[in-house]
Amino acid sequence: MRGRWGGTRVVVCVLILAMARGLAAQDRPVVFLHGLGSNSNGWVDTAERLRQQTAIEPRLPDFNWRKSFQDQAGDVRNRPELAALTAPVLVGHSNGGLVAREWSRGRHVDGVVTIGTPHRGAPLMPNFFQWTSFNAAAPSLLNTTLRAFSDWTDFSWTFWYIQNALNWVADFSIWAVFSLGTTLGFDAALPVAGQMHPYSSYVSDVNSSTNLGREASDIPSRVGVVSVAHNFYWAGPARAAVPDLADGIAVALYGAAFGLEYWAGYIMIEADPSDFAATEQAFSLFTVASYILAIDPFYCRVVSTYGLNDCVENDGVVPYTSQEYPNAPNMYIGTDNDGPAHVQERQRSGDALYSALTWYMHIPNRGSTPTPTPPPPSPPAPGDPSPAPSGGSAPTGSFVMQPDQVLYPDDRIDSVNGLYHFVYQADGNLVLYEENWAPLWASHTDGSLPGLVIMQSDGNFVLYDGNGVALWASGSSVNHPGAYLIVQDDGNVVIYEAGGGALWATGTAR
Amino acid sequence: MQIICARKRAMGWLVVVGTMFTTGWSLCGVRAESQGRGSAPAPPEQANTEHAVDALSADMTIRQWRIAADGKPLGADPPSFTMKLQRERHGQGWHTSLSLQRAEPPLVQGLSGPRALDNPFLVARFEYDDDGTEPKMYDVSGRVMAGPTEADRARLGLPLDLRDPSWDPTALAGRARGAARGAANRSAANGLLLKQADHSQRRADLQQRFGPRAGQVRGLDRFVHTFGPEVHELLVDPALALTMEMNVSGQGGLLSHAVFEYQPFGKADLLRHHAQAQRVIPASGGSRIVTDVTIANVIVDTRGGR
């Protein structure tokens, strides 16, 4: 939620002063970065709890979230009080996670924790116009119903019982756009908005193999926190805007929809087929009910993919597939659809952030021996992209894809001898070429919307299109944590399990 | 027995209908036999419904989806569901219940792969007695629940100046309040079960509502009625006086289009077992919401007749 800038600054100053009194010499500086349409206020309570638990010195800057990620990062990291920090840990919520990654391009950081961050863009941003258009149909549909019932029939009395449902829908269709837009800051003109498009050059650049490689070498510790919101699907827009009220809104939404369906069915049963007006009344109710019941499926697609092709588990705003920090370990909360919604993540992810700071950032508990607790469990296979112990036997090098490593369009892996090239092409095809660039093997996915190819930590090597749909997979996903892929000097591309056994191959050995 | 159905013509949505529609929708009220259609579905439970019905049950399946102007699916469809209709005589009217039998769960891409979601907010049952008492709804746990109330509306907190100014059902709701709630002389399912022999009465009803027929379209009697800015058209089987198609035009185009199918039921009845309506979504470039209703497993109980 948006806060008030002046009030926030006062709160932050008071907090920092209070914290300063209790700082120990070894406390690690941790900078908490807010996201779109927000300010540092939302971090205050969580930062204080974490300060009490762990040896950290929280910093909570405010910055202009409307600017480009580069400008936001530049503004905040160059502030004298923050520029003086030699090795801070950055914790970024939502867009703040991308500000953190951007920060690391210009100044050394010791670690980055992201939570609910749209690493691969936020489809909601470019899809918001379609969401608006979807809701814009409601007033006309409602007036069609009003017109149908103004033709008096033996069933016009039912209007008394349906009026509240129709009134609620009339408000909801407007609220769902207005409330969401203002809550998330979509109502403002944002330079950053274009960068949040899943296919923006910014998203492509920040997740390029070049930048991911830089992050892997420059940032010692990285981790993403991924949340699937409680009942994320039901009354989806309310999960995003007012998650604490969302269950109640879902009751109203489905009460309205099914109430109208039932009354429509009642009229259908009773009305003589020649009673044109009554049948019109029934079908007008069916139509409004259909619109209401389409809200959740449509909103989920709006959040999930650019192109509205799929519904992906999400936190109300960002699909889990985008929240995952590429080429880094990820922690999952709400795997039973009971995690915090996007706007709750700063306040209600304390345990996960505690684990992130202690386990992944190696920050000791305050006043105790540095014995971090294990991180939360990872989700089950096969979609599990979380890190798994590899047994330490996997080879390393540019010819290897380690668990969770990703190929983006135009990325390639070359064999050590340089004769073979495994390329994820911009046309969506994954192709193995030999020395003279003659193709040896292909996934035959050319013409698809480019997305990424990932060596999943479950052992499966999967090509996802730009909508997140798996188009091709090696099928080697059954309980093979730590499996890795090698482009061999003999022209064969092989997936090996951690113990060394071959799981899959292109069968192109020369 | 003559089987009558309404179906899309092979040429799709390009047929100009009657004399009033020039949009790209087709109508399909045709006799099955004349189109070479296969045999009708197996008749449901046979029952002698020559006596008045005392109880009735049926399964009503509702599927809904959105299509673009060219008929292509738009996706993000609402779930289909089936409800069990049960009616029993109750005082001077009927006790009606509609119970959710099955609702299609949405399929989402989850952390662990594709998975279907159970809806904890389903309304599982609806009951209404034709005695003026309030209808009742129950959730999946059997708890009584209400549809949205004014309190729910207020909870959204929508500023009053943002409310749709064109939406004002107050007068209509006031008029509806206290009006008739069912009638004792209605059958269990006027809209579903029709006696073949009542064709004269049906034709008389049609003419009372619409006046004399206005010619024929594709062998079907055409009735036309003007309602405000809209024109209502009914296409009726001439022999049985059964409504096969309903169309509403206005604003320069076709606004809604519905077709109906019937099948024999018992010795002398017809069951309206299928209806499909398409309604234009205003200001959407011609996209439409399709509602498809199928009735099955109809069982009637005359309890010896009344």
Coordinates of C-alpha atoms in Angstrom, one line a residue, chain B:
Chain B
M1 CA -42.6 -39.7 -32.8
Q2 CA -41.1 -36.6 -34.4
I3 CA -37.8 -35.5 -33.0
I4 CA -37.1 -31.8 -33.2
C5 CA -33.9 -30.0 -32.7
A6 CA -32.2 -26.8 -33.3
R7 CA -28.7 -26.9 -34.7
K8 CA -26.1 -24.8 -36.4
R9 CA -26.2 -24.9 -40.1
A10 CA -23.1 -26.2 -41.7
M11 CA -22.4 -22.8 -43.2
G12 CA -21.7 -21.4 -39.8
W13 CA -22.4 -17.9 -38.7
L14 CA -22.9 -16.3 -42.1
V15 CA -26.5 -16.8 -42.7
V16 CA -28.7 -13.8 -42.8
V17 CA -31.7 -14.5 -40.7
G18 CA -35.2 -13.7 -41.7
T19 CA -35.7 -10.2 -42.8
M20 CA -34.5 -8.5 -39.7
F21 CA -30.9 -9.6 -39.0
T22 CA -28.0 -8.6 -41.1
T23 CA -25.2 -9.5 -38.7
G24 CA -23.0 -12.5 -39.0
W25 CA -25.0 -14.9 -36.9
S26 CA -26.9 -17.9 -38.2
L27 CA -30.0 -19.5 -36.9
C28 CA -30.6 -23.2 -37.0
G29 CA -34.2 -24.1 -36.2
V30 CA -34.6 -27.0 -38.5
R31 CA -36.1 -30.4 -38.4
A32 CA -33.6 -33.0 -37.7
E33 CA -34.9 -35.3 -40.3
S34 CA -34.6 -32.8 -43.1
Q35 CA -30.9 -32.2 -42.2
G36 CA -30.1 -35.9 -42.2
R37 CA -29.2 -35.8 -38.6
G38 CA -28.7 -39.1 -36.8
S39 CA -31.2 -40.5 -34.3
A40 CA -32.0 -38.6 -31.2
P41 CA -30.3 -39.5 -28.0
A42 CA -31.7 -42.4 -26.2
P43 CA -34.9 -41.3 -24.4
P44 CA -34.5 -40.8 -20.7
E45 CA -36.5 -42.6 -18.2
Q46 CA -39.9 -43.3 -19.6
A47 CA -42.7 -42.1 -17.6
N48 CA -46.4 -41.6 -18.0
T49 CA -46.9 -37.9 -17.4
E50 CA -50.4 -37.7 -18.5
H51 CA -51.2 -37.2 -14.8
A52 CA -50.1 -34.1 -13.0
V53 CA -46.5 -34.4 -11.8
D54 CA -46.0 -34.4 -8.0
A55 CA -42.3 -34.5 -8.0
L56 CA -39.5 -34.1 -10.5
S57 CA -35.8 -34.4 -10.6
A58 CA -33.3 -33.7 -13.3
D59 CA -29.6 -32.9 -13.8
M60 CA -28.9 -29.5 -15.3
T61 CA -25.5 -29.0 -16.7
I62 CA -24.4 -25.4 -17.5
R63 CA -21.3 -24.7 -19.6
Q64 CA -20.4 -21.1 -20.4
W65 CA -17.6 -19.6 -22.5
R66 CA -16.7 -16.5 -24.3
I67 CA -16.1 -16.3 -28.0
A68 CA -14.7 -13.5 -30.3
A69 CA -16.7 -12.0 -33.1
D70 CA -15.3 -14.6 -35.4
G71 CA -16.5 -17.4 -33.1
K72 CA -13.0 -18.3 -31.8
P73 CA -12.8 -19.1 -28.1
L74 CA -11.4 -16.4 -26.0
G75 CA -10.3 -18.6 -23.1
A76 CA -10.4 -18.0 -19.4
D77 CA -13.8 -19.7 -19.2
P78 CA -15.9 -20.0 -16.1
P79 CA -16.2 -23.5 -14.7
S80 CA -18.9 -25.8 -16.0
F81 CA -21.1 -27.4 -13.4
T82 CA -24.0 -29.7 -12.9
M83 CA -26.8 -29.2 -10.5
K84 CA -29.5 -31.6 -9.4
L85 CA -33.0 -30.1 -9.7
Q86 CA -35.6 -31.4 -7.4
R87 CA -39.2 -30.2 -7.1
E88 CA -42.0 -31.5 -4.9
R89 CA -45.4 -30.2 -4.3
H90 CA -45.4 -27.9 -1.3
G91 CA -48.7 -26.4 -0.2
Q92 CA -50.0 -24.3 -3.0
G93 CA -46.7 -24.3 -4.9
W94 CA -43.5 -26.2 -5.2
H95 CA -40.5 -26.8 -3.0
T96 CA -37.5 -26.3 -5.4
S97 CA -34.0 -27.2 -4.7
L98 CA -30.9 -27.0 -6.9
S99 CA -27.9 -28.8 -5.5
L100 CA -24.4 -28.6 -7.0
Q101 CA -23.4 -32.0 -8.1
R102 CA -20.1 -31.3 -9.8
A103 CA -18.2 -28.1 -10.5
E104 CA -15.2 -28.2 -12.9
P105 CA -12.1 -27.3 -10.9
P106 CA -9.7 -24.7 -12.4
L107 CA -6.4 -26.1 -13.6
V108 CA -3.4 -24.1 -12.6
Q109 CA 0.3 -24.4 -13.2
G110 CA 1.7 -25.0 -9.7
L111 CA 5.1 -25.4 -8.1
S112 CA 4.6 -29.1 -8.3
G113 CA 3.2 -29.2 -11.8
P114 CA -0.4 -28.8 -13.1
R115 CA -3.0 -29.1 -10.4
A116 CA -6.8 -28.7 -10.0
L117 CA -8.0 -26.4 -7.3
D118 CA -11.0 -27.0 -5.1
N119 CA -13.2 -24.0 -4.7
P120 CA -14.0 -23.5 -1.0
F121 CA -16.5 -20.8 -1.8
L122 CA -19.0 -22.8 -3.8
V123 CA -22.7 -22.4 -3.1
A124 CA -23.7 -26.0 -2.8
R125 CA -27.5 -25.7 -2.6
F126 CA -30.3 -23.4 -3.3
E127 CA -33.9 -23.8 -2.0
Y128 CA -37.0 -21.9 -2.6
D129 CA -40.6 -22.5 -1.6
D130 CA -43.4 -20.8 -3.5
D131 CA -44.8 -19.4 -0.3
G132 CA -43.2 -16.0 -0.1
T133 CA -40.5 -17.1 2.3
E134 CA -36.9 -16.1 1.6
P135 CA -34.8 -18.4 -0.6
K136 CA -32.0 -20.2 1.2
M137 CA -28.5 -20.9 0.0
Y138 CA -26.0 -23.3 1.7
D139 CA -22.2 -23.6 1.3
V140 CA -20.3 -26.8 0.9
S141 CA -20.4 -27.4 4.6
G142 CA -24.1 -27.1 4.8
R143 CA -24.0 -23.7 6.5
V144 CA -26.7 -21.2 5.5
M145 CA -25.2 -18.4 3.6
A146 CA -26.5 -15.3 1.9
G147 CA -25.7 -13.7 -1.4
P148 CA -23.9 -10.4 -1.3
T149 CA -25.6 -7.9 0.9
E150 CA -25.5 -4.1 1.0
A151 CA -22.9 -4.6 3.7
D152 CA -20.7 -6.6 1.3
R153 CA -21.1 -3.8 -1.2
A154 CA -20.1 -1.2 1.4
R155 CA -17.1 -3.3 2.4
L156 CA -15.6 -2.7 -1.0
G157 CA -15.4 0.9 -0.1
L158 CA -15.9 2.2 -3.6
P159 CA -16.2 5.9 -3.5
L160 CA -19.7 6.9 -4.4
D161 CA -18.6 9.2 -7.1
L162 CA -17.0 6.2 -8.9
R163 CA -20.2 4.2 -9.0
D164 CA -21.7 3.6 -12.4
P165 CA -24.3 6.4 -12.8
S166 CA -26.3 4.3 -15.3
W167 CA -27.0 1.6 -12.9
D168 CA -30.1 2.1 -10.8
P169 CA -32.3 -0.9 -10.2
T170 CA -34.2 0.8 -7.3
A171 CA -37.5 1.3 -9.2
L172 CA -37.5 -2.1 -10.6
A173 CA -36.7 -3.8 -7.3
G174 CA -39.4 -1.8 -5.6
R175 CA -41.9 -3.0 -8.2
A176 CA -40.8 -6.6 -7.8
R177 CA -41.1 -6.5 -4.1
G178 CA -44.1 -8.4 -2.9
A179 CA -45.1 -9.6 -6.3
A180 CA -46.3 -13.1 -7.1
R181 CA -44.0 -15.9 -5.9
G182 CA -44.9 -18.9 -7.9
A183 CA -48.3 -20.1 -8.8
A184 CA -50.2 -23.1 -7.6
N185 CA -51.5 -23.9 -11.0
R186 CA -48.1 -24.2 -12.6
S187 CA -46.8 -27.7 -13.5
A188 CA -43.5 -28.9 -12.1
A189 CA -41.6 -27.8 -15.1
N190 CA -43.4 -25.8 -17.7
G191 CA -40.1 -24.9 -19.3
L192 CA -38.9 -28.5 -19.6
L193 CA -41.7 -30.9 -20.2
L194 CA -44.3 -30.1 -22.9
K195 CA -47.2 -32.2 -24.1
Q196 CA -47.3 -32.8 -27.7
A197 CA -51.1 -32.6 -27.7
D198 CA -51.0 -29.1 -26.3
H199 CA -49.8 -27.5 -29.6
S200 CA -53.1 -25.7 -30.1
Q201 CA -52.8 -24.1 -26.7
R202 CA -49.2 -23.2 -27.3
R203 CA -50.0 -21.6 -30.6
A204 CA -52.8 -19.6 -29.0
D205 CA -50.3 -18.4 -26.3
L206 CA -47.9 -17.4 -28.9
Q207 CA -50.4 -15.4 -30.9
Q208 CA -51.6 -13.8 -27.7
R209 CA -48.0 -12.7 -26.9
F210 CA -46.9 -11.9 -30.5
G211 CA -49.9 -11.6 -32.6
P212 CA -50.3 -13.5 -35.9
R213 CA -47.2 -15.1 -37.4
A214 CA -45.1 -13.0 -39.7
G215 CA -44.3 -15.5 -42.4
Q216 CA -41.9 -18.4 -42.3
V217 CA -38.2 -18.7 -42.2
R218 CA -36.7 -22.1 -43.2
G219 CA -39.9 -23.8 -42.6
L220 CA -40.4 -22.3 -39.2
D221 CA -43.2 -20.0 -38.3
R222 CA -41.9 -16.5 -37.5
F223 CA -43.3 -14.3 -34.7
V224 CA -42.1 -10.8 -34.2
H225 CA -42.6 -8.3 -31.4
T226 CA -41.1 -4.9 -30.8
F227 CA -40.0 -4.0 -27.3
G228 CA -38.6 -0.5 -27.0
P229 CA -35.6 -0.3 -29.2
E230 CA -35.4 -4.1 -29.5
V231 CA -37.0 -6.5 -31.9
H232 CA -37.8 -9.9 -30.6
E233 CA -38.1 -12.8 -33.0
L234 CA -39.3 -16.2 -32.3
L235 CA -39.0 -19.1 -34.8
V236 CA -41.5 -21.9 -34.0
D237 CA -42.0 -25.4 -35.3
P238 CA -45.3 -25.1 -37.2
A239 CA -46.7 -28.5 -36.3
L240 CA -46.0 -28.7 -32.6
A241 CA -45.8 -24.9 -31.9
L242 CA -42.5 -25.4 -30.1
T243 CA -40.0 -22.5 -29.9
M244 CA -36.9 -23.4 -31.8
E245 CA -35.0 -20.1 -31.8
M246 CA -35.2 -16.8 -30.1
N247 CA -33.4 -13.7 -31.3
V248 CA -33.1 -10.1 -30.1
S249 CA -31.9 -7.4 -32.4
G250 CA -31.2 -3.8 -31.7
Q251 CA -28.5 -1.2 -32.0
G252 CA -28.0 -2.3 -35.6
G253 CA -27.3 -5.9 -35.0
L254 CA -28.2 -9.1 -33.3
L255 CA -27.9 -8.9 -29.6
S256 CA -28.8 -12.4 -28.5
H257 CA -29.5 -15.6 -30.2
A258 CA -30.8 -18.8 -28.6
V259 CA -31.6 -22.3 -29.9
F260 CA -33.5 -25.1 -28.3
E261 CA -33.7 -28.9 -28.7
Y262 CA -36.4 -31.3 -27.7
Q263 CA -36.6 -35.1 -27.4
P264 CA -39.4 -37.4 -26.7
F265 CA -40.2 -38.1 -23.1
G266 CA -42.7 -40.7 -21.9
K267 CA -45.7 -41.5 -24.1
A268 CA -46.9 -38.1 -25.0
D269 CA -44.4 -35.5 -23.8
L270 CA -41.4 -33.7 -25.1
L271 CA -38.4 -32.7 -23.0
R272 CA -36.6 -29.5 -23.8
H273 CA -33.3 -31.1 -23.1
H274 CA -30.9 -28.5 -24.5
A275 CA -30.7 -24.8 -24.9
Q276 CA -27.9 -22.6 -26.0
A277 CA -27.8 -18.8 -26.0
Q278 CA -25.2 -16.4 -27.2
R279 CA -25.3 -12.8 -26.0
V280 CA -23.2 -10.0 -27.2
I281 CA -20.9 -8.4 -24.7
P282 CA -21.5 -4.7 -25.3
A283 CA -18.6 -2.6 -26.5
S284 CA -16.4 -5.6 -26.9
G285 CA -16.0 -5.7 -30.7
G286 CA -18.6 -8.4 -31.1
S287 CA -17.5 -10.9 -28.6
R288 CA -20.2 -13.0 -27.0
I289 CA -20.9 -15.1 -23.9
V290 CA -22.3 -18.5 -24.7
T291 CA -24.5 -20.3 -22.2
D292 CA -25.2 -23.9 -22.9
V293 CA -27.8 -25.7 -20.7
T294 CA -28.3 -29.5 -20.9
I295 CA -31.0 -31.3 -19.1
A296 CA -30.6 -35.0 -18.4
N297 CA -31.7 -37.9 -16.1
V298 CA -35.2 -36.5 -15.8
I299 CA -37.4 -38.5 -13.4
V300 CA -41.0 -37.6 -12.7
D301 CA -43.3 -39.0 -10.1
T302 CA -47.1 -38.7 -10.4
R303 CA -47.8 -40.6 -7.2
G304 CA -51.0 -42.0 -8.7
G305 CA -52.1 -38.7 -10.3
R306 CA -54.0 -35.8 -8.9

